[in-house]
One Martini backbone bead per residue (centre of mass of N, CA, C, O) as a GRO file, in nm:
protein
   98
    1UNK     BB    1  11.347   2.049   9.635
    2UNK     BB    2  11.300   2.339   9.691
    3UNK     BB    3  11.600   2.425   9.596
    4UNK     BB    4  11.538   2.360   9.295
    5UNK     BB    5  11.531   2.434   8.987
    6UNK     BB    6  11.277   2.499   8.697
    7UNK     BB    7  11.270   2.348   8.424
    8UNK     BB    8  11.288   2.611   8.236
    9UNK     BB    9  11.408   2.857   8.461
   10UNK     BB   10  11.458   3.171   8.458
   11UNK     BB   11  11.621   3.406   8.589
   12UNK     BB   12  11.596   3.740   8.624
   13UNK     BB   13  11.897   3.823   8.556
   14UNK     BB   14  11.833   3.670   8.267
   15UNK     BB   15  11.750   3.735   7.992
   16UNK     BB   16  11.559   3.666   7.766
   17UNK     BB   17  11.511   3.604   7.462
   18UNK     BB   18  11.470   3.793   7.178
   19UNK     BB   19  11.127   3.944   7.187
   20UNK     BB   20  10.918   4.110   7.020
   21UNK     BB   21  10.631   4.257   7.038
   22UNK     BB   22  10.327   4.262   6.936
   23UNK     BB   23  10.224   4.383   6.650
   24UNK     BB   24   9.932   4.474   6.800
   25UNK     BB   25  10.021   4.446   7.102
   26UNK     BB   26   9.894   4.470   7.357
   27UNK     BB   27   9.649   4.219   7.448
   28UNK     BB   28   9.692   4.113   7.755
   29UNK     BB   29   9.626   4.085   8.120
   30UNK     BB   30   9.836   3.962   8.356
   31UNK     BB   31   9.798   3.765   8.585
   32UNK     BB   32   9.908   3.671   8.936
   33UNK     BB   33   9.846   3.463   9.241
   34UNK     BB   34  10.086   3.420   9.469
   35UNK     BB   35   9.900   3.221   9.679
   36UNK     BB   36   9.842   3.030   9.420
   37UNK     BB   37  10.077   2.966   9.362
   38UNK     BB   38  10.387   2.726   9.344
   39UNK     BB   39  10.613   2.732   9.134
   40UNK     BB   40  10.641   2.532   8.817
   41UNK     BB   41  10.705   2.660   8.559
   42UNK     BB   42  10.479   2.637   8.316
   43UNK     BB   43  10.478   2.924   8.228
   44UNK     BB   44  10.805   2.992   8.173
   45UNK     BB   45  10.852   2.719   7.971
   46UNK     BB   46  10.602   2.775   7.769
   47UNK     BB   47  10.553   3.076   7.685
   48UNK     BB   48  10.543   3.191   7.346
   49UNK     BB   49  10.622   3.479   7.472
   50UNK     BB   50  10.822   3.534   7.736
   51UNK     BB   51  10.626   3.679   7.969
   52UNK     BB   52  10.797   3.501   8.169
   53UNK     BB   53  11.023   3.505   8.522
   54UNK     BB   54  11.194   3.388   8.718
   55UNK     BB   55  11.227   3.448   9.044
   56UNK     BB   56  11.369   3.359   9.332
   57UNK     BB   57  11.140   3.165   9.435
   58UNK     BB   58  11.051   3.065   9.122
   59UNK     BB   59  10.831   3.276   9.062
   60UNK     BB   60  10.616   3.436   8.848
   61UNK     BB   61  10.690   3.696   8.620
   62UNK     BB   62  10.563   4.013   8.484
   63UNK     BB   63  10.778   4.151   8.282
   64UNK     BB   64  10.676   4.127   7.949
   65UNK     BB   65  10.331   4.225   7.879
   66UNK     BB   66  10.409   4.317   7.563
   67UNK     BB   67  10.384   3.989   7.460
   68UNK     BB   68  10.128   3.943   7.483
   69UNK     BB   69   9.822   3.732   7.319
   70UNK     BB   70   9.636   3.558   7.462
   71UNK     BB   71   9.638   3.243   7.462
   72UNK     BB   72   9.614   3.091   7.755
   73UNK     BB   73   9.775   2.896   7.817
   74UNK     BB   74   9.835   2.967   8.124
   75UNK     BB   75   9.550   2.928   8.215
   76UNK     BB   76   9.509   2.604   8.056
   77UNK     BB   77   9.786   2.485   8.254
   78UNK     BB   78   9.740   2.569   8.529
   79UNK     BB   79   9.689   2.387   8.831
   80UNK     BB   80   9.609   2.600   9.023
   81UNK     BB   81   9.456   2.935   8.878
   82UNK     BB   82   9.704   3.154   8.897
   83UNK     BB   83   9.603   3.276   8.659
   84UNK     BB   84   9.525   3.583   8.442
   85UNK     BB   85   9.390   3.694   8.087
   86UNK     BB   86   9.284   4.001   7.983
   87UNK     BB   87   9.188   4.226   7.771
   88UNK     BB   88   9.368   4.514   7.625
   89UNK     BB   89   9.316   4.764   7.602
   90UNK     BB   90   9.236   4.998   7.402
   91UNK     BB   91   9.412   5.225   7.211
   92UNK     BB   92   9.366   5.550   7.220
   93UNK     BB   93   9.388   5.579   6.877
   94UNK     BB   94   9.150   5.388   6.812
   95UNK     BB   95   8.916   5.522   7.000
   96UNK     BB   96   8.907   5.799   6.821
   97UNK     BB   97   8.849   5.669   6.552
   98UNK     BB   98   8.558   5.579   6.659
   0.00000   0.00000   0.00000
């Protein structure tokens, strides 16, 4: 069971479908818990902007970060507990105009 890979999780060297990232830039910050991950492939099978990539050992990483919207799927999906998604910081021509 160990062996087999995750329904819907692609491997690293295999490209995901190509999508641009969000018209407003990158939202979220998204991390992984490594120790608390499991590695169920709910976040790379679901992530609707398709911002993790199934790793060697089937864990999720996050190869695409500026595709986050920040919709928090992974966070409110995750069984472990092992994502997080906090806000991306603003750009800084935003911040020099405000």
């Amino acid at each position: 069971m160990a062996d087999e890979p995750i329904a819907g999780a692609r491997p690293a060297a295999d490209p995901p479908n190509e999508r641009p990232a969000s018209r407003r830039g990158r939202q979220g910050e998204v991390r992984v818990f490594g120790n608390w991950c499991k590695g169920c492939g709910l976040c790379i099978a679901f992530c609707p902007r398709d911002v993790f990539v199934a790793g060697a050992d089937g864990h999720p990483l996050v190869v695409y970060p500026e595709r986050c919207t920040a919709c928090m799927w992974c966070v409110e999906h995750c069984p472990d507990l092992a994502i997080t998604v906090e806000p991306a910081p603003e750009p800084k021509e935003r911040r020099d105009a405000a």
